[in-house]
């Protein structure tokens, strides 16, 4: 939570890779334990919240943006000057989860899992 508040824009990087099957699996377990599946579905297909598995990304898919969105929620992210770029079938605020996901480490593992079901477009993320 604090990291997402204090880090400069674009400064947050995922230390994990989707090639690490153990990290990806742990990420999914943390995602389920944090209750993300209540809105995004157990496999990320969506529900009350937008799907994580489709090609549309509301703010972008790089680690910096996803970390902030998950930790700070929609309101906190937008307060930092990030704006919606994509539109999903569900448009609404996501609540902050920075106090539910216990550590930065857990956060990055969740993001590694999200990337494993929805690989970031390499060219797009390289341009960030
Ligand atoms: C109460 C419902 C709810 C819960 C719980 C929830 N989310 Fe969300 N999530 C949303 C909504 C609504 C949005 C759309 C936000 C927006 O448009 O500003 C969203 C957006 C997202 C996005 C961006 C999706 C895209 O297509 O760009 C990601 C990634 C995400 N959530 C991950 C998570 C993770 C990880 C957790 C658990 C730590 C979580 N969410 C818990 C409702 C929820």
XYZ file of N, CA and C and ligand atoms in Angstrom:
427
model
N 0.833 -1.197 0.000
C 0.000 0.000 0.000
C 0.871 1.250 0.000
N 1.814 1.287 0.949
C 2.719 2.445 1.022
C 3.553 2.563 -0.246
N 3.995 1.433 -0.745
C 4.822 1.447 -1.960
C 4.062 2.109 -3.091
N 2.795 1.730 -3.232
C 1.993 2.265 -4.330
C 1.778 3.760 -4.166
N 1.764 4.224 -2.920
C 1.538 5.653 -2.684
C 2.787 6.478 -2.933
N 3.946 5.918 -2.555
C 5.141 6.755 -2.566
C 5.998 6.612 -3.822
N 5.873 5.508 -4.541
C 6.765 5.305 -5.688
C 6.426 6.262 -6.821
N 7.470 6.687 -7.527
C 7.243 7.549 -8.688
C 6.555 6.763 -9.784
N 5.826 7.486 -10.619
C 5.134 6.854 -11.744
C 6.083 6.025 -12.577
N 5.672 4.824 -12.892
C 6.473 3.970 -13.759
C 7.610 3.252 -13.058
N 7.744 3.467 -11.741
C 8.919 2.936 -11.036
C 8.732 1.504 -10.524
N 7.499 1.006 -10.531
C 7.265 -0.311 -9.938
C 7.441 -1.418 -10.979
N 8.292 -2.386 -10.625
C 8.595 -3.469 -11.572
C 8.418 -4.818 -10.903
N 7.847 -5.736 -11.657
C 7.634 -7.081 -11.126
C 8.936 -7.872 -11.156
N 9.400 -8.354 -9.973
C 10.627 -9.149 -9.948
C 10.398 -10.570 -10.475
N 9.139 -10.960 -10.625
C 8.846 -12.340 -11.031
C 8.509 -12.436 -12.504
N 8.703 -13.637 -13.022
C 8.381 -13.899 -14.418
C 7.269 -14.945 -14.481
N 6.481 -14.875 -15.551
C 5.418 -15.871 -15.737
C 6.007 -17.232 -16.075
N 7.315 -17.286 -16.353
C 7.950 -18.573 -16.641
C 8.093 -19.412 -15.375
N 7.973 -18.762 -14.231
C 8.145 -19.469 -12.966
C 6.792 -20.047 -12.522
N 6.588 -21.324 -12.825
C 5.285 -21.949 -12.596
C 4.886 -21.914 -11.124
N 5.862 -22.003 -10.239
C 5.553 -22.012 -8.810
C 5.011 -20.652 -8.377
N 5.629 -19.598 -8.849
C 5.184 -18.234 -8.530
C 3.773 -18.001 -9.072
N 3.535 -18.440 -10.301
C 2.225 -18.256 -10.928
C 1.146 -18.977 -10.105
N 1.465 -20.188 -9.677
C 0.499 -20.947 -8.893
C 0.237 -20.275 -7.538
N 1.303 -19.819 -6.897
C 1.136 -19.111 -5.627
C 0.308 -17.844 -5.824
N 0.565 -17.162 -6.933
C -0.171 -15.940 -7.243
C -1.660 -16.208 -7.329
N -2.016 -17.327 -7.952
C -3.436 -17.660 -8.063
C -4.025 -17.962 -6.689
N -3.250 -18.665 -5.852
C -3.739 -18.967 -4.495
C -3.970 -17.684 -3.702
N -3.061 -16.726 -3.843
C -3.198 -15.458 -3.114
C -4.408 -14.682 -3.640
N -4.584 -14.726 -4.940
C -5.733 -14.075 -5.587
C -7.054 -14.621 -5.016
N -7.123 -15.943 -4.882
C -8.333 -16.567 -4.341
C -8.489 -16.193 -2.862
N -7.395 -16.241 -2.116
C -7.453 -15.961 -0.683
C -7.842 -14.509 -0.417
N -7.459 -13.607 -1.314
C -7.765 -12.183 -1.128
C -9.194 -11.858 -1.565
N -9.878 -12.830 -2.157
C -11.271 -12.616 -2.549
C -11.452 -11.918 -3.882
N -10.388 -11.811 -4.650
C -10.482 -11.175 -5.976
C -11.466 -11.940 -6.860
N -11.510 -13.268 -6.650
C -12.387 -14.101 -7.470
C -13.863 -13.752 -7.282
N -14.205 -13.136 -6.141
C -15.588 -12.723 -5.910
C -16.089 -11.781 -6.998
N -15.216 -10.958 -7.518
C -15.605 -10.020 -8.582
C -15.068 -10.419 -9.949
N -13.888 -11.028 -9.974
C -13.254 -11.291 -11.277
C -13.334 -12.751 -11.689
N -13.928 -13.607 -10.845
C -14.039 -15.025 -11.184
C -12.786 -15.802 -10.837
N -12.950 -17.095 -10.580
C -11.833 -17.937 -10.146
C -10.741 -18.060 -11.185
N -11.113 -17.976 -12.458
C -10.103 -18.070 -13.505
C -9.898 -16.717 -14.180
N -10.431 -15.660 -13.580
C -10.211 -14.315 -14.119
C -11.151 -13.947 -15.254
N -12.179 -14.759 -15.458
C -13.083 -14.519 -16.589
C -14.085 -13.394 -16.369
N -14.120 -12.864 -15.169
C -15.012 -11.736 -14.898
C -16.301 -12.171 -14.218
N -17.102 -11.211 -13.857
C -18.353 -11.434 -13.136
C -18.885 -10.070 -12.798
N -18.932 -9.765 -11.498
C -19.295 -8.406 -11.072
C -18.222 -7.401 -11.488
N -17.007 -7.884 -11.597
C -15.891 -7.045 -12.058
C -15.536 -7.437 -13.485
N -14.740 -6.627 -14.169
C -14.382 -6.947 -15.556
C -13.492 -8.178 -15.636
N -13.500 -8.861 -16.786
C -12.586 -9.992 -16.957
C -11.135 -9.537 -16.974
N -10.272 -10.384 -16.401
C -8.836 -10.093 -16.440
C -8.203 -10.805 -17.619
N -8.997 -11.703 -18.237
C -8.415 -12.590 -19.245
C -8.631 -12.097 -20.668
N -9.364 -11.007 -20.851
C -9.610 -10.537 -22.226
C -8.553 -9.497 -22.627
N -8.489 -9.169 -23.901
C -7.421 -8.260 -24.354
C -7.592 -6.798 -23.941
N -8.748 -6.468 -23.366
C -8.963 -5.063 -22.988
C -8.412 -4.815 -21.590
N -7.584 -3.796 -21.462
C -7.033 -3.388 -20.160
C -7.510 -1.976 -19.891
N -8.131 -1.772 -18.752
C -8.743 -0.468 -18.501
C -7.683 0.632 -18.431
N -6.596 0.379 -17.722
C -5.567 1.426 -17.554
C -4.255 1.075 -18.239
N -4.101 -0.199 -18.565
C -2.837 -0.673 -19.124
C -2.470 -1.937 -18.378
N -1.455 -2.632 -18.865
C -1.158 -3.928 -18.254
C 0.260 -4.015 -17.715
N 0.957 -2.891 -17.635
C 2.306 -3.023 -17.088
C 2.234 -3.115 -15.565
N 3.325 -3.636 -14.996
C 3.323 -3.928 -13.570
C 3.050 -2.701 -12.722
N 3.585 -1.584 -13.139
C 3.418 -0.345 -12.373
C 1.933 -0.009 -12.203
N 1.195 -0.047 -13.289
C -0.225 0.323 -13.242
C -1.044 -0.726 -12.494
N -0.782 -2.009 -12.774
C -1.577 -3.048 -12.116
C -1.341 -3.040 -10.612
N -0.083 -2.847 -10.207
C 0.237 -2.805 -8.773
C -0.574 -1.693 -8.099
N -0.558 -0.526 -8.713
C -1.270 0.621 -8.118
C -2.775 0.395 -8.097
N -3.310 -0.123 -9.201
C -4.764 -0.340 -9.256
C -5.196 -1.305 -8.158
N -4.459 -2.408 -8.018
C -4.870 -3.407 -7.033
C -4.702 -2.846 -5.615
N -3.602 -2.147 -5.357
C -3.357 -1.634 -4.005
C -4.282 -0.472 -3.656
N -4.435 0.470 -4.570
C -5.131 1.724 -4.244
C -6.580 1.740 -4.696
N -6.947 0.813 -5.575
C -8.287 0.830 -6.136
C -8.426 1.923 -7.186
N -9.600 1.967 -7.781
C -9.839 2.926 -8.868
C -9.629 4.368 -8.411
N -10.200 4.722 -7.258
C -10.127 6.107 -6.807
C -8.684 6.520 -6.556
N -7.949 5.671 -5.854
C -6.557 5.987 -5.533
C -5.700 6.091 -6.781
N -5.957 5.219 -7.742
C -5.183 5.232 -8.981
C -5.458 6.519 -9.754
N -6.732 6.875 -9.837
C -7.089 8.079 -10.598
C -6.573 9.336 -9.905
N -6.498 9.297 -8.558
C -5.940 10.448 -7.837
C -4.482 10.675 -8.208
N -3.797 9.594 -8.614
C -2.398 9.739 -9.025
C -2.276 10.192 -10.471
N -3.389 10.444 -11.107
C -3.337 11.005 -12.459
C -3.459 9.986 -13.578
N -3.733 8.731 -13.223
C -3.928 7.725 -14.258
C -5.396 7.767 -14.699
N -5.620 7.601 -15.992
C -6.995 7.664 -16.487
C -7.362 6.396 -17.249
N -8.660 6.136 -17.329
C -9.130 4.960 -18.082
C -8.807 5.140 -19.561
N -8.267 4.084 -20.148
C -7.965 4.097 -21.587
C -8.883 3.124 -22.295
N -9.150 2.007 -21.637
C -9.978 0.975 -22.250
C -11.303 0.922 -21.535
N -12.272 0.370 -22.216
C -13.581 0.259 -21.601
C -14.001 -1.204 -21.593
N -14.370 -1.682 -20.413
C -14.793 -3.067 -20.271
C -16.311 -3.113 -20.193
N -16.855 -4.309 -20.227
C -18.312 -4.423 -20.099
C -18.780 -3.997 -18.709
N -17.900 -4.096 -17.724
C -18.237 -3.614 -16.394
C -17.427 -2.350 -16.149
N -18.084 -1.250 -15.924
C -17.362 -0.021 -15.606
C -17.772 0.387 -14.203
N -16.822 0.386 -13.309
C -17.147 0.756 -11.941
C -15.877 0.795 -11.169
N -15.912 1.328 -9.965
C -14.687 1.419 -9.188
C -14.311 0.086 -8.555
N -13.052 -0.194 -8.581
C -12.540 -1.347 -7.835
C -12.060 -0.843 -6.473
N -12.459 -1.526 -5.396
C -11.991 -1.082 -4.064
C -10.508 -1.371 -3.858
N -9.829 -0.565 -3.015
C -8.404 -0.816 -2.745
C -8.183 -2.150 -2.034
N -7.099 -2.828 -2.387
C -6.781 -4.111 -1.751
C -5.399 -4.113 -1.117
N -4.804 -2.927 -0.980
C -3.452 -2.851 -0.428
C -3.341 -3.362 0.997
N -4.444 -3.362 1.734
C -4.390 -3.882 3.099
C -4.845 -5.332 3.184
N -5.342 -5.848 2.068
C -5.818 -7.237 2.056
C -4.701 -8.146 1.536
N -4.038 -7.692 0.486
C -2.866 -8.416 -0.008
C -1.716 -8.030 0.924
N -1.125 -9.042 1.571
C -0.256 -8.786 2.725
C 1.066 -8.105 2.415
N 1.646 -8.376 1.280
C 2.987 -7.829 1.023
C 3.157 -7.503 -0.449
N 4.179 -6.717 -0.746
C 4.502 -6.416 -2.138
C 4.785 -7.707 -2.895
N 5.446 -8.616 -2.184
C 5.799 -9.887 -2.791
C 4.543 -10.626 -3.268
N 3.533 -10.663 -2.396
C 2.279 -11.321 -2.762
C 1.627 -10.605 -3.944
N 1.713 -9.279 -3.929
C 1.112 -8.489 -4.998
C 1.728 -8.860 -6.346
N 3.072 -8.939 -6.371
C 3.749 -9.269 -7.639
C 3.415 -10.672 -8.096
N 3.210 -11.579 -7.142
C 2.859 -12.948 -7.535
C 1.471 -12.967 -8.182
N 0.542 -12.191 -7.622
C -0.789 -12.096 -8.244
C -0.653 -11.566 -9.672
N 0.163 -10.528 -9.835
C 0.318 -9.920 -11.162
C 0.967 -10.914 -12.134
N 1.909 -11.712 -11.620
C 2.519 -12.751 -12.475
C 1.441 -13.730 -12.931
N 0.515 -14.061 -12.030
C -0.565 -14.971 -12.431
C -1.466 -14.311 -13.478
N -1.801 -13.048 -13.277
C -2.653 -12.345 -14.257
C -1.961 -12.349 -15.625
N -0.668 -12.092 -15.637
C 0.069 -12.102 -16.916
C 0.104 -13.504 -17.522
N 0.077 -14.530 -16.647
C 0.135 -15.892 -17.184
C -1.156 -16.242 -17.910
N -2.308 -15.696 -17.446
C -3.565 -15.975 -18.157
C -3.775 -14.961 -19.268
N -3.039 -13.851 -19.232
C -3.258 -12.778 -20.204
C -1.928 -12.078 -20.471
N -1.098 -12.691 -21.318
C 0.255 -12.179 -21.509
C 0.259 -10.732 -21.984
N 1.052 -9.882 -21.336
C 1.109 -8.500 -21.778
C 1.727 -8.436 -23.174
N 1.221 -7.544 -23.967
C 1.774 -7.323 -25.298
C 3.172 -6.737 -25.135
N 4.156 -7.487 -25.536
C 5.540 -7.087 -25.274
C 5.858 -5.707 -25.846
N 5.404 -5.465 -27.063
C 5.754 -4.190 -27.683
C 5.106 -3.031 -26.929
N 3.869 -3.252 -26.478
C 3.166 -2.185 -25.761
C 3.846 -1.905 -24.426
N 4.244 -2.962 -23.705
C 4.816 -2.703 -22.386
C 6.238 -2.148 -22.523
N 6.928 -2.499 -23.598
C 8.271 -1.963 -23.791
C 8.227 -0.457 -24.030
N 7.099 0.006 -24.547
C 6.986 1.428 -24.862
C 6.646 2.274 -23.627
N 6.333 1.605 -22.516
C 5.901 2.348 -21.320
C 7.055 3.159 -20.747
C -15.743 -5.586 -5.302
C -15.327 -6.120 -6.586
C -13.837 -6.279 -6.866
C -12.890 -6.970 -6.131
C -13.069 -7.711 -4.816
C -11.660 -6.888 -6.887
N -11.857 -6.152 -8.027
Fe -10.477 -5.801 -9.505
N -11.814 -4.623 -10.481
C -13.110 -4.371 -10.085
C -13.693 -3.351 -10.955
C -15.102 -2.818 -10.859
C -12.684 -3.005 -11.888
C -12.748 -1.923 -12.978
C -12.055 -0.690 -12.421
C -12.188 0.552 -13.242
O -12.734 0.526 -14.346
O -11.711 1.594 -12.731
C -11.517 -3.843 -11.580
C -10.343 -3.860 -12.319
C -9.300 -4.731 -12.109
C -8.169 -4.917 -12.990
C -7.981 -4.274 -14.347
C -8.741 -5.096 -15.382
C -8.611 -4.628 -16.804
O -9.226 -5.256 -17.675
O -7.890 -3.667 -17.058
C -7.331 -5.820 -12.393
C -6.011 -6.350 -12.943
C -7.934 -6.206 -11.136
N -9.132 -5.536 -11.004
C -7.367 -7.094 -10.240
C -7.925 -7.415 -8.997
C -7.249 -8.197 -7.980
C -5.875 -8.816 -8.130
C -8.101 -8.269 -6.899
C -7.855 -8.898 -5.541
C -6.678 -8.448 -4.812
C -9.314 -7.559 -7.278
N -9.162 -7.037 -8.543
C -10.453 -7.465 -6.484
C -13.764 -4.975 -9.040
C -13.174 -5.766 -8.048
